[in-house]
Amino acid sequence: MPADTAPSSPPIERTEEEDGLPMPRRIWAIVAISFGTALFVLDGNVANVALPTIARDLGVSNADVTNVVTVYQLVLVMVLLPFSSMGDRIGHRTLYQAGQAIFLVASALTFFANDFLMLLAVRAGQALGAGMALSVSAAMLRATYPARSLGSGMGINSVVVASSAAIAPTLGGFVVEHVDWRWVFIAGAPMALLSLLVGRSLPDPVKLLDRKRETLSGVWSALTLLLLIGGLQWATHGAEWWPGAVAAAIGVVSLLLLIRRERARENPVLPVDLLATPVLGLSALAAVAAFMASGGIMISLPFLFQQSFGYSAAEVGLLLLPFPLTLLFVAPFAGWLSDRIAATKLGLTGMALAILGLALLMTMGNDPGWQAIAWRLAIMAAGFGLFFAPNSRLIIGRAPKARAAAAGGMLSTSRLLGQTLGAAMIGVLLAANLGTGPAPMAAAMILCVLAAACGLTRFLTVRRQAG
């Protein structure tokens, strides 16, 4: 076992039935989770290529249109932790499938989005359903796979994520070129139907009846994140910056008070107990930084390719394809390696490659061909691929089993918080007329250094505690 994942308690022997689902049910459960994961990844990424077209059609600025991505991610961040706590009470499978149903209803309403505010409201509804499902998806993955294969399982899940992300820009570009852009927000709906059809194979919806309803903590957590991230968005995109700054400051105070409250609770909605553990807390912080870097750069590149290099929306979808395609091959390999090699070694190697790829993108000139773009994106993607799966395995695998849903919510929150902050960062750069230059690459490089520093600190801290 890798040095930085040393167990905190003696291992417990489990039978195959106790440790993961039996075959062939496990296969069908993986299919159900995979379709659901693919749906939400596709929906979260498919809009990127369409943003310039939406901005023109609805008459909003480039900076403002990034809120189509940010609002979706903001609502997800707000609801993940409260819903992960709810899932422990009503059953993970029940909540997962209810979220998919809500997502389908919200997707149908996209056809009525004739102005920007209506589009943002529909995206919020989609995010609500997605948040319900994603809040417990990692916990169901842990219950589906045997512990000895969890790293490989996370790798398979990463393949699904990468495949969906690979399809998203190409699909989004095709839709924008040939039909109404509203179809980009409905393209993944059939996957929800397929997941619901085979959903009975998912781990049984066991209810933890001793868990109390955490209404106050859940609402408090959601409102705190709304103040923090919504305030940041207001400050960077509003006519006046100070109301957003005040909201963000109130959010910081609210977060400190919430942390104080949650420390005294046995099963806190805000997982302060998990974050206080170096392996989990530093891994979560590293995830925020890395996802902020990767998410931000993938939002900025369509603007660079269209507005500076003159490519069409469909061409941009193809130009972005090397990034998810590289992840498609690297992610499962990284997941397999994470069962055998310390996550810190994989993570530091990955961040070094990502920084190299970003530096190469920064220096590719003003008129690069598709080949010059492709191999640079591939290097960057290989770096992120080596980082994400091992880091996710640490968060899911090292949390206590009774807190599996909380750990999954923390992982998803870290990912989406990073992506939301990345979108906000690019919005600021676009508003300052810096979004189509080297500034997004430089900012992403700094974030990769932060992620690597968190991984190294985690390794040194755990090593010091062990001996």
CSV table of C-alpha atoms in Angstrom, one decimal:
chain,number,residue,atom,x,y,z
A,1,MET,CA,0.0,0.0,0.0
A,2,PRO,CA,1.3,3.5,-0.8
A,3,ALA,CA,3.1,5.2,2.0
A,4,ASP,CA,0.8,8.2,2.2
A,5,THR,CA,-2.3,6.0,2.4
A,6,ALA,CA,-1.2,4.0,5.4
A,7,PRO,CA,-4.3,2.7,7.3
A,8,SER,CA,-5.3,4.4,10.6
A,9,SER,CA,-6.7,1.2,12.0
A,10,PRO,CA,-6.1,-2.5,11.5
A,11,PRO,CA,-7.6,-4.0,8.4
A,12,ILE,CA,-10.9,-5.9,8.7
A,13,GLU,CA,-11.4,-9.1,6.7
A,14,ARG,CA,-14.5,-9.0,4.6
A,15,THR,CA,-16.2,-11.6,2.3
A,16,GLU,CA,-17.0,-10.8,-1.3
A,17,GLU,CA,-20.6,-10.2,-0.4
A,18,GLU,CA,-19.7,-7.8,2.4
A,19,ASP,CA,-17.1,-6.0,0.3
A,20,GLY,CA,-18.6,-4.7,-2.9
A,21,LEU,CA,-21.6,-6.0,-4.8
A,22,PRO,CA,-21.7,-9.6,-6.1
A,23,MET,CA,-21.4,-10.3,-9.8
A,24,PRO,CA,-23.2,-9.7,-12.2
A,25,ARG,CA,-25.1,-7.1,-10.2
A,26,ARG,CA,-21.9,-5.2,-9.8
A,27,ILE,CA,-21.6,-4.8,-13.6
A,28,TRP,CA,-25.1,-3.4,-13.9
A,29,ALA,CA,-24.6,-1.0,-10.9
A,30,ILE,CA,-21.4,0.3,-12.6
A,31,VAL,CA,-23.4,0.8,-15.8
A,32,ALA,CA,-26.1,2.8,-13.9
A,33,ILE,CA,-23.6,5.0,-12.1
A,34,SER,CA,-21.6,5.4,-15.3
A,35,PHE,CA,-24.6,6.7,-17.3
A,36,GLY,CA,-25.5,9.1,-14.5
A,37,THR,CA,-21.9,10.3,-14.2
A,38,ALA,CA,-21.7,10.8,-17.9
A,39,LEU,CA,-24.9,12.8,-18.0
A,40,PHE,CA,-23.7,15.3,-15.4
A,41,VAL,CA,-20.2,15.6,-16.8
A,42,LEU,CA,-21.6,16.1,-20.3
A,43,ASP,CA,-24.1,18.7,-19.1
A,44,GLY,CA,-21.5,20.6,-17.1
A,45,ASN,CA,-19.1,20.8,-20.1
A,46,VAL,CA,-21.2,20.9,-23.2
A,47,ALA,CA,-22.0,24.6,-22.8
A,48,ASN,CA,-18.4,25.9,-23.0
A,49,VAL,CA,-18.2,25.9,-26.8
A,50,ALA,CA,-21.7,27.5,-27.0
A,51,LEU,CA,-20.9,30.4,-24.7
A,52,PRO,CA,-19.9,32.9,-27.5
A,53,THR,CA,-23.0,32.0,-29.5
A,54,ILE,CA,-25.3,32.4,-26.5
A,55,ALA,CA,-23.7,35.7,-25.7
A,56,ARG,CA,-24.5,37.0,-29.2
A,57,ASP,CA,-28.0,35.5,-29.4
A,58,LEU,CA,-29.1,36.8,-26.0
A,59,GLY,CA,-27.2,40.1,-26.1
A,60,VAL,CA,-24.9,39.7,-23.1
A,61,SER,CA,-21.2,40.3,-22.6
A,62,ASN,CA,-18.5,37.6,-22.8
A,63,ALA,CA,-17.9,38.1,-19.1
A,64,ASP,CA,-21.6,37.8,-18.2
A,65,VAL,CA,-22.2,34.7,-20.3
A,66,THR,CA,-19.7,32.7,-18.2
A,67,ASN,CA,-22.5,32.7,-15.5
A,68,VAL,CA,-24.2,30.0,-17.6
A,69,VAL,CA,-21.4,27.7,-16.3
A,70,THR,CA,-20.9,29.4,-13.0
A,71,VAL,CA,-24.6,29.3,-11.9
A,72,TYR,CA,-24.8,25.6,-12.7
A,73,GLN,CA,-21.6,24.9,-10.7
A,74,LEU,CA,-22.6,27.3,-7.9
A,75,VAL,CA,-25.9,25.6,-7.2
A,76,LEU,CA,-24.1,22.2,-7.3
A,77,VAL,CA,-21.6,23.4,-4.7
A,78,MET,CA,-24.4,24.7,-2.5
A,79,VAL,CA,-26.4,21.5,-2.4
A,80,LEU,CA,-23.8,18.7,-2.4
A,81,LEU,CA,-23.1,18.6,1.3
A,82,PRO,CA,-26.7,19.0,2.5
A,83,PHE,CA,-27.9,16.3,0.1
A,84,SER,CA,-25.0,13.9,1.1
A,85,SER,CA,-26.3,14.2,4.7
A,86,MET,CA,-29.9,13.7,3.5
A,87,GLY,CA,-28.8,10.6,1.5
A,88,ASP,CA,-27.7,8.9,4.8
A,89,ARG,CA,-31.2,9.3,6.1
A,90,ILE,CA,-33.4,8.4,3.1
A,91,GLY,CA,-31.0,6.1,1.2
A,92,HIS,CA,-28.4,6.8,-1.4
A,93,ARG,CA,-30.1,5.0,-4.3
A,94,THR,CA,-33.4,6.8,-3.5
A,95,LEU,CA,-31.8,10.2,-3.6
A,96,TYR,CA,-29.7,9.4,-6.7
A,97,GLN,CA,-32.6,8.4,-8.8
A,98,ALA,CA,-34.8,11.3,-7.6
A,99,GLY,CA,-32.1,13.7,-8.6
A,100,GLN,CA,-32.1,12.3,-12.1
A,101,ALA,CA,-35.8,12.7,-12.4
A,102,ILE,CA,-35.6,16.3,-11.4
A,103,PHE,CA,-32.8,16.9,-13.9
A,104,LEU,CA,-35.0,15.5,-16.7
A,105,VAL,CA,-37.8,17.9,-15.9
A,106,ALA,CA,-35.5,20.9,-15.7
A,107,SER,CA,-34.0,19.9,-19.1
A,108,ALA,CA,-37.4,20.0,-20.7
A,109,LEU,CA,-37.8,23.6,-19.6
A,110,THR,CA,-34.8,24.7,-21.5
A,111,PHE,CA,-37.0,25.1,-24.6
A,112,PHE,CA,-38.7,28.0,-22.8
A,113,ALA,CA,-35.5,29.9,-22.1
A,114,ASN,CA,-35.9,32.9,-24.3
A,115,ASP,CA,-33.9,35.3,-22.2
A,116,PHE,CA,-30.7,35.1,-20.2
A,117,LEU,CA,-32.4,35.1,-16.7
A,118,MET,CA,-34.7,32.3,-17.7
A,119,LEU,CA,-31.7,30.3,-19.0
A,120,LEU,CA,-29.9,30.8,-15.7
A,121,ALA,CA,-33.0,29.6,-13.8
A,122,VAL,CA,-33.3,26.4,-15.9
A,123,ARG,CA,-29.6,25.8,-15.3
A,124,ALA,CA,-30.1,26.1,-11.6
A,125,GLY,CA,-32.9,23.5,-11.8
A,126,GLN,CA,-30.7,21.1,-13.7
A,127,ALA,CA,-28.0,21.7,-11.1
A,128,LEU,CA,-30.4,20.9,-8.2
A,129,GLY,CA,-31.1,17.5,-9.7
A,130,ALA,CA,-27.5,16.9,-10.5
A,131,GLY,CA,-26.5,17.8,-7.0
A,132,MET,CA,-28.9,15.3,-5.5
A,133,ALA,CA,-27.3,12.5,-7.6
A,134,LEU,CA,-23.7,13.5,-7.3
A,135,SER,CA,-23.8,14.0,-3.6
A,136,VAL,CA,-24.1,10.2,-3.1
A,137,SER,CA,-22.5,8.8,-6.3
A,138,ALA,CA,-19.1,8.3,-4.7
A,139,ALA,CA,-20.5,6.5,-1.7
A,140,MET,CA,-22.3,4.1,-4.1
A,141,LEU,CA,-19.1,3.6,-6.0
A,142,ARG,CA,-17.4,2.6,-2.7
A,143,ALA,CA,-20.2,0.2,-1.9
A,144,THR,CA,-20.1,-1.3,-5.4
A,145,TYR,CA,-16.4,-2.1,-5.7
A,146,PRO,CA,-14.3,-4.4,-3.4
A,147,ALA,CA,-11.8,-2.3,-1.4
A,148,ARG,CA,-8.8,-3.9,-3.1
A,149,SER,CA,-10.1,-2.6,-6.5
A,150,LEU,CA,-11.2,0.8,-5.4
A,151,GLY,CA,-8.3,2.6,-7.3
A,152,SER,CA,-9.1,0.7,-10.5
A,153,GLY,CA,-12.8,1.5,-10.0
A,154,MET,CA,-12.0,5.2,-9.6
A,155,GLY,CA,-10.0,4.8,-12.8
A,156,ILE,CA,-13.0,3.4,-14.6
A,157,ASN,CA,-15.1,6.2,-13.3
A,158,SER,CA,-12.5,8.6,-14.6
A,159,VAL,CA,-12.8,7.0,-18.1
A,160,VAL,CA,-16.5,7.7,-18.0
A,161,VAL,CA,-15.8,11.3,-17.0
A,162,ALA,CA,-13.1,11.7,-19.7
A,163,SER,CA,-15.2,10.1,-22.4
A,164,SER,CA,-18.1,12.4,-21.6
A,165,ALA,CA,-15.8,15.4,-21.5
A,166,ALA,CA,-14.4,14.3,-24.9
A,167,ILE,CA,-17.9,14.1,-26.4
A,168,ALA,CA,-19.0,17.4,-24.9
A,169,PRO,CA,-17.1,20.0,-26.9
A,170,THR,CA,-17.6,18.1,-30.2
A,171,LEU,CA,-21.3,17.7,-29.5
A,172,GLY,CA,-21.6,21.3,-28.4
A,173,GLY,CA,-19.9,22.6,-31.4
A,174,PHE,CA,-22.0,20.4,-33.7
A,175,VAL,CA,-25.3,21.5,-32.1
A,176,VAL,CA,-24.4,25.2,-32.2
A,177,GLU,CA,-23.5,24.9,-35.9
A,178,HIS,CA,-26.6,23.0,-37.0
A,179,VAL,CA,-29.5,23.5,-34.6
A,180,ASP,CA,-30.7,25.8,-31.9
A,181,TRP,CA,-28.1,26.2,-29.1
A,182,ARG,CA,-30.8,25.2,-26.5
A,183,TRP,CA,-30.3,21.6,-27.5
A,184,VAL,CA,-26.9,21.6,-25.9
A,185,PHE,CA,-28.5,21.5,-22.5
A,186,ILE,CA,-30.8,18.6,-23.4
A,187,ALA,CA,-28.3,16.3,-25.2
A,188,GLY,CA,-27.5,14.2,-22.2
A,189,ALA,CA,-31.1,13.6,-21.0
A,190,PRO,CA,-31.3,10.1,-22.6
A,191,MET,CA,-28.4,9.0,-20.3
A,192,ALA,CA,-30.6,9.8,-17.3
A,193,LEU,CA,-33.4,7.5,-18.7
A,194,LEU,CA,-30.9,4.7,-19.3
A,195,SER,CA,-29.5,5.0,-15.8
A,196,LEU,CA,-33.0,5.0,-14.2
A,197,LEU,CA,-33.8,1.8,-16.2
A,198,VAL,CA,-31.0,-0.2,-14.7
A,199,GLY,CA,-31.0,1.6,-11.4
A,200,ARG,CA,-32.4,-1.3,-9.4
A,201,SER,CA,-29.0,-2.9,-9.5
A,202,LEU,CA,-27.5,-0.1,-7.5
A,203,PRO,CA,-26.5,-0.7,-3.8
A,204,ASP,CA,-29.7,-1.1,-1.7
A,205,PRO,CA,-31.0,2.1,-0.2
A,206,VAL,CA,-30.0,1.4,3.3
A,207,LYS,CA,-31.3,4.1,5.7
A,208,LEU,CA,-29.2,5.1,8.7
A,209,LEU,CA,-32.1,5.7,11.0
A,210,ASP,CA,-30.0,7.0,13.8
A,211,ARG,CA,-29.0,10.1,11.8
A,212,LYS,CA,-30.8,13.2,12.9
A,213,ARG,CA,-32.2,15.7,10.4
A,214,GLU,CA,-29.6,18.5,9.9
A,215,THR,CA,-31.9,21.1,8.4
A,216,LEU,CA,-30.2,24.1,10.0
A,217,SER,CA,-26.7,23.0,9.2
A,218,GLY,CA,-27.7,22.1,5.6
A,219,VAL,CA,-29.3,25.5,4.9
A,220,TRP,CA,-26.5,27.3,6.7
A,221,SER,CA,-23.9,25.5,4.6
A,222,ALA,CA,-25.7,26.3,1.3
A,223,LEU,CA,-26.2,30.0,2.2
A,224,THR,CA,-22.6,30.3,3.2
A,225,LEU,CA,-21.4,29.0,-0.1
A,226,LEU,CA,-23.9,31.2,-1.9
A,227,LEU,CA,-22.5,34.3,-0.1
A,228,LEU,CA,-18.9,33.4,-0.7
A,229,ILE,CA,-19.1,32.4,-4.4
A,230,GLY,CA,-22.1,34.5,-5.4
A,231,GLY,CA,-20.5,37.5,-3.7
A,232,LEU,CA,-17.4,36.9,-5.7
A,233,GLN,CA,-19.4,36.7,-8.9
A,234,TRP,CA,-21.2,39.9,-8.1
A,235,ALA,CA,-18.0,41.7,-7.3
A,236,THR,CA,-16.4,40.7,-10.5
A,237,HIS,CA,-19.4,41.1,-12.9
A,238,GLY,CA,-21.7,43.7,-11.3
A,239,ALA,CA,-21.8,47.3,-12.1
A,240,GLU,CA,-20.5,48.0,-8.7
A,241,TRP,CA,-18.0,45.7,-6.9
A,242,TRP,CA,-18.6,46.6,-3.3
A,243,PRO,CA,-22.0,44.8,-2.7
A,244,GLY,CA,-20.4,41.6,-3.8
A,245,ALA,CA,-17.3,42.2,-1.7
A,246,VAL,CA,-19.6,42.7,1.3
A,247,ALA,CA,-21.5,39.5,0.6
A,248,ALA,CA,-18.3,37.6,0.3
A,249,ALA,CA,-17.0,39.0,3.6
A,250,ILE,CA,-20.3,38.0,5.3
A,251,GLY,CA,-19.8,34.6,3.8
A,252,VAL,CA,-16.3,34.3,5.4
A,253,VAL,CA,-17.8,35.2,8.8
A,254,SER,CA,-20.6,32.7,8.3
A,255,LEU,CA,-18.2,30.0,7.4
A,256,LEU,CA,-16.1,30.5,10.5
A,257,LEU,CA,-19.3,30.3,12.7
A,258,LEU,CA,-20.5,27.2,10.8
A,259,ILE,CA,-17.2,25.5,11.4
A,260,ARG,CA,-17.5,26.3,15.1
A,261,ARG,CA,-20.9,24.8,15.2
A,262,GLU,CA,-20.1,21.7,13.2
A,263,ARG,CA,-17.1,20.8,15.3
A,264,ALA,CA,-19.4,19.8,18.2
A,265,ARG,CA,-21.6,17.6,16.0
A,266,GLU,CA,-21.2,13.8,15.6
A,267,ASN,CA,-22.0,13.7,11.8
A,268,PRO,CA,-21.5,17.3,10.6
A,269,VAL,CA,-22.9,18.4,7.3
A,270,LEU,CA,-19.8,20.5,6.7
A,271,PRO,CA,-17.3,17.6,7.1
A,272,VAL,CA,-14.9,19.4,9.5
A,273,ASP,CA,-14.0,16.0,11.0
A,274,LEU,CA,-12.7,14.7,7.6
A,275,LEU,CA,-11.0,18.0,6.7
A,276,ALA,CA,-9.1,17.9,10.0
A,277,THR,CA,-7.4,14.7,8.8
A,278,PRO,CA,-4.2,15.6,6.9
A,279,VAL,CA,-4.7,12.9,4.2
A,280,LEU,CA,-8.3,14.1,3.5
A,281,GLY,CA,-8.0,17.8,4.2
A,282,LEU,CA,-4.9,18.4,2.1
A,283,SER,CA,-6.2,16.2,-0.7
A,284,ALA,CA,-9.4,18.2,-0.8
A,285,LEU,CA,-7.5,21.5,-1.0
A,286,ALA,CA,-5.2,20.1,-3.7
A,287,ALA,CA,-8.4,19.0,-5.7
A,288,VAL,CA,-9.8,22.5,-5.5
A,289,ALA,CA,-6.6,24.0,-6.9
A,290,ALA,CA,-6.2,21.4,-9.7
A,291,PHE,CA,-9.8,21.6,-10.8
A,292,MET,CA,-9.7,25.4,-10.7
A,293,ALA,CA,-6.7,25.3,-13.0
A,294,SER,CA,-8.1,22.7,-15.4
A,295,GLY,CA,-11.7,24.1,-15.4
A,296,GLY,CA,-10.6,27.6,-15.9
A,297,ILE,CA,-8.3,26.9,-18.8
A,298,MET,CA,-11.0,24.9,-20.6
A,299,ILE,CA,-13.4,27.8,-20.3
A,300,SER,CA,-10.8,30.3,-21.6
A,301,LEU,CA,-9.6,28.4,-24.6
A,302,PRO,CA,-12.9,28.7,-26.7
A,303,PHE,CA,-12.6,32.5,-26.4
A,304,LEU,CA,-8.9,32.3,-27.4
A,305,PHE,CA,-9.5,30.0,-30.4
A,306,GLN,CA,-12.5,31.9,-31.7
A,307,GLN,CA,-11.7,35.5,-31.0
A,308,SER,CA,-8.0,35.5,-31.4
A,309,PHE,CA,-7.3,32.6,-33.8
A,310,GLY,CA,-10.5,32.8,-35.9
A,311,TYR,CA,-11.8,29.3,-35.6
A,312,SER,CA,-15.5,28.4,-35.8
A,313,ALA,CA,-17.5,26.9,-32.9
A,314,ALA,CA,-17.4,23.5,-34.5
A,315,GLU,CA,-13.7,23.7,-35.1
A,316,VAL,CA,-13.1,24.7,-31.5
A,317,GLY,CA,-14.9,21.6,-30.4
A,318,LEU,CA,-12.5,19.5,-32.4
A,319,LEU,CA,-9.5,21.5,-31.2
A,320,LEU,CA,-10.4,20.9,-27.5
A,321,LEU,CA,-10.8,17.1,-28.2
A,322,PRO,CA,-7.1,16.1,-27.4
A,323,PHE,CA,-7.6,17.1,-23.7
A,324,PRO,CA,-10.4,14.7,-22.8
A,325,LEU,CA,-9.1,12.0,-25.2
A,326,THR,CA,-5.8,12.0,-23.4
A,327,LEU,CA,-7.6,11.8,-20.1
A,328,LEU,CA,-9.5,8.8,-21.5
A,329,PHE,CA,-6.3,6.8,-21.7
A,330,VAL,CA,-4.3,8.3,-18.8
A,331,ALA,CA,-7.1,8.2,-16.1
A,332,PRO,CA,-7.6,4.4,-15.9
A,333,PHE,CA,-3.9,3.8,-15.9
A,334,ALA,CA,-3.5,6.3,-13.1
A,335,GLY,CA,-6.3,4.6,-11.2
A,336,TRP,CA,-4.6,1.3,-11.6
A,337,LEU,CA,-1.3,2.7,-10.5
A,338,SER,CA,-2.9,4.4,-7.4
A,339,ASP,CA,-3.5,0.9,-6.0
A,340,ARG,CA,0.3,0.3,-6.2
A,341,ILE,CA,2.2,3.6,-6.1
A,342,ALA,CA,1.9,6.5,-3.6
A,343,ALA,CA,-0.5,9.1,-4.7
A,344,THR,CA,2.1,11.8,-3.9
A,345,LYS,CA,4.5,10.5,-6.5
A,346,LEU,CA,1.8,10.3,-9.1
A,347,GLY,CA,0.4,13.7,-8.2
A,348,LEU,CA,3.8,15.6,-8.3
A,349,THR,CA,4.6,14.0,-11.6
A,350,GLY,CA,1.2,14.9,-12.9
A,351,MET,CA,1.4,18.6,-11.8
A,352,ALA,CA,4.9,18.9,-13.4
A,353,LEU,CA,3.5,17.7,-16.7
A,354,ALA,CA,0.5,20.0,-16.4
A,355,ILE,CA,2.7,23.0,-15.8
A,356,LEU,CA,4.8,22.0,-18.8
A,357,GLY,CA,1.8,21.8,-21.0
A,358,LEU,CA,0.5,25.2,-19.8
A,359,ALA,CA,3.9,26.8,-20.4
A,360,LEU,CA,3.9,25.4,-24.0
A,361,LEU,CA,0.3,26.7,-24.6
A,362,MET,CA,1.5,30.1,-23.4
A,363,THR,CA,4.3,30.2,-26.0
A,364,MET,CA,2.5,28.7,-29.1
A,365,GLY,CA,2.3,32.0,-31.0
A,366,ASN,CA,-0.6,33.9,-32.6
A,367,ASP,CA,-1.4,31.6,-35.5
A,368,PRO,CA,-0.9,27.9,-34.4
A,369,GLY,CA,-2.1,25.0,-36.5
A,370,TRP,CA,-4.2,22.3,-35.0
A,371,GLN,CA,-1.3,20.0,-34.5
A,372,ALA,CA,0.6,22.6,-32.4
A,373,ILE,CA,-2.5,23.0,-30.2
A,374,ALA,CA,-3.2,19.2,-30.0
A,375,TRP,CA,0.1,18.0,-28.6
A,376,ARG,CA,0.3,20.8,-26.1
A,377,LEU,CA,-3.2,20.0,-24.8
A,378,ALA,CA,-2.3,16.3,-24.6
A,379,ILE,CA,0.7,17.0,-22.4
A,380,MET,CA,-1.4,19.2,-20.1
A,381,ALA,CA,-4.2,16.6,-19.9
A,382,ALA,CA,-1.7,13.8,-19.1
A,383,GLY,CA,-0.6,15.7,-16.1
A,384,PHE,CA,-4.1,16.3,-14.8
A,385,GLY,CA,-5.0,12.7,-15.5
A,386,LEU,CA,-2.1,11.5,-13.3
A,387,PHE,CA,-3.2,13.7,-10.5
A,388,PHE,CA,-7.0,13.4,-10.4
A,389,ALA,CA,-7.6,9.6,-10.0
A,390,PRO,CA,-5.0,8.9,-7.2
A,391,ASN,CA,-6.1,12.1,-5.3
A,392,SER,CA,-9.8,11.0,-5.5
A,393,ARG,CA,-8.9,7.5,-4.3
A,394,LEU,CA,-7.3,8.9,-1.2
A,395,ILE,CA,-10.4,11.0,-0.3
A,396,ILE,CA,-12.9,8.1,-1.0
A,397,GLY,CA,-10.8,5.2,0.3
A,398,ARG,CA,-9.4,6.7,3.5
A,399,ALA,CA,-12.7,8.1,4.9
A,400,PRO,CA,-14.5,6.0,7.6
A,401,LYS,CA,-17.2,3.8,6.0
A,402,ALA,CA,-19.9,5.5,8.0
A,403,ARG,CA,-18.8,8.9,6.5
A,404,ALA,CA,-18.6,7.6,2.9
A,405,ALA,CA,-21.3,9.9,1.7
A,406,ALA,CA,-19.8,12.9,3.4
A,407,ALA,CA,-16.4,12.1,1.8
A,408,GLY,CA,-18.1,11.8,-1.6
A,409,GLY,CA,-19.8,15.1,-1.0
A,410,MET,CA,-16.5,16.6,0.0
A,411,LEU,CA,-14.8,15.3,-3.1
A,412,SER,CA,-17.6,16.5,-5.4
A,413,THR,CA,-17.7,19.9,-3.6
A,414,SER,CA,-13.9,20.2,-4.0
A,415,ARG,CA,-14.2,19.5,-7.7
A,416,LEU,CA,-17.1,21.8,-8.4
A,417,LEU,CA,-15.8,24.6,-6.1
A,418,GLY,CA,-12.6,24.5,-8.0
A,419,GLN,CA,-14.4,24.6,-11.4
A,420,THR,CA,-16.7,27.4,-10.1
A,421,LEU,CA,-13.8,29.5,-8.9
A,422,GLY,CA,-12.0,28.7,-12.2
A,423,ALA,CA,-15.0,30.1,-14.1
A,424,ALA,CA,-15.1,33.2,-11.9
A,425,MET,CA,-11.3,33.7,-12.4
A,426,ILE,CA,-11.7,33.6,-16.2
A,427,GLY,CA,-14.7,35.9,-16.0
A,428,VAL,CA,-12.5,38.4,-14.2
A,429,LEU,CA,-9.8,38.1,-16.8
A,430,LEU,CA,-12.2,38.5,-19.6
A,431,ALA,CA,-13.7,41.6,-18.0
A,432,ALA,CA,-10.2,43.0,-17.8
A,433,ASN,CA,-9.5,42.1,-21.4
A,434,LEU,CA,-6.9,39.6,-20.3
A,435,GLY,CA,-8.8,36.4,-21.0
A,436,THR,CA,-7.5,35.7,-24.5
A,437,GLY,CA,-3.8,36.2,-23.7
A,438,PRO,CA,-1.3,34.3,-21.6
A,439,ALA,CA,-2.9,35.3,-18.3
A,440,PRO,CA,-5.2,32.2,-17.9
A,441,MET,CA,-2.3,29.9,-18.5
A,442,ALA,CA,-0.1,31.7,-16.0
A,443,ALA,CA,-2.9,31.6,-13.4
A,444,ALA,CA,-3.4,27.9,-14.0
A,445,MET,CA,0.3,27.2,-13.5
A,446,ILE,CA,0.3,28.9,-10.1
A,447,LEU,CA,-2.7,26.7,-9.1
A,448,CYS,CA,-0.9,23.6,-10.2
A,449,VAL,CA,2.1,24.6,-8.0
A,450,LEU,CA,-0.3,25.0,-5.1
A,451,ALA,CA,-1.8,21.5,-5.7
A,452,ALA,CA,1.6,19.9,-5.8
A,453,ALA,CA,2.6,21.7,-2.6
A,454,CYS,CA,-0.5,20.3,-0.9
A,455,GLY,CA,0.4,16.8,-2.0
A,456,LEU,CA,3.9,17.1,-0.7
A,457,THR,CA,2.8,18.6,2.6
A,458,ARG,CA,0.3,15.7,3.0
A,459,PHE,CA,3.0,13.1,2.4
A,460,LEU,CA,5.4,14.8,4.9
A,461,THR,CA,2.7,15.2,7.5
A,462,VAL,CA,1.6,11.6,7.4
A,463,ARG,CA,5.2,10.4,7.4
A,464,ARG,CA,6.0,12.4,10.4
A,465,GLN,CA,2.9,11.2,12.3
A,466,ALA,CA,3.8,7.6,11.4
A,467,GLY,CA,7.2,7.7,12.9
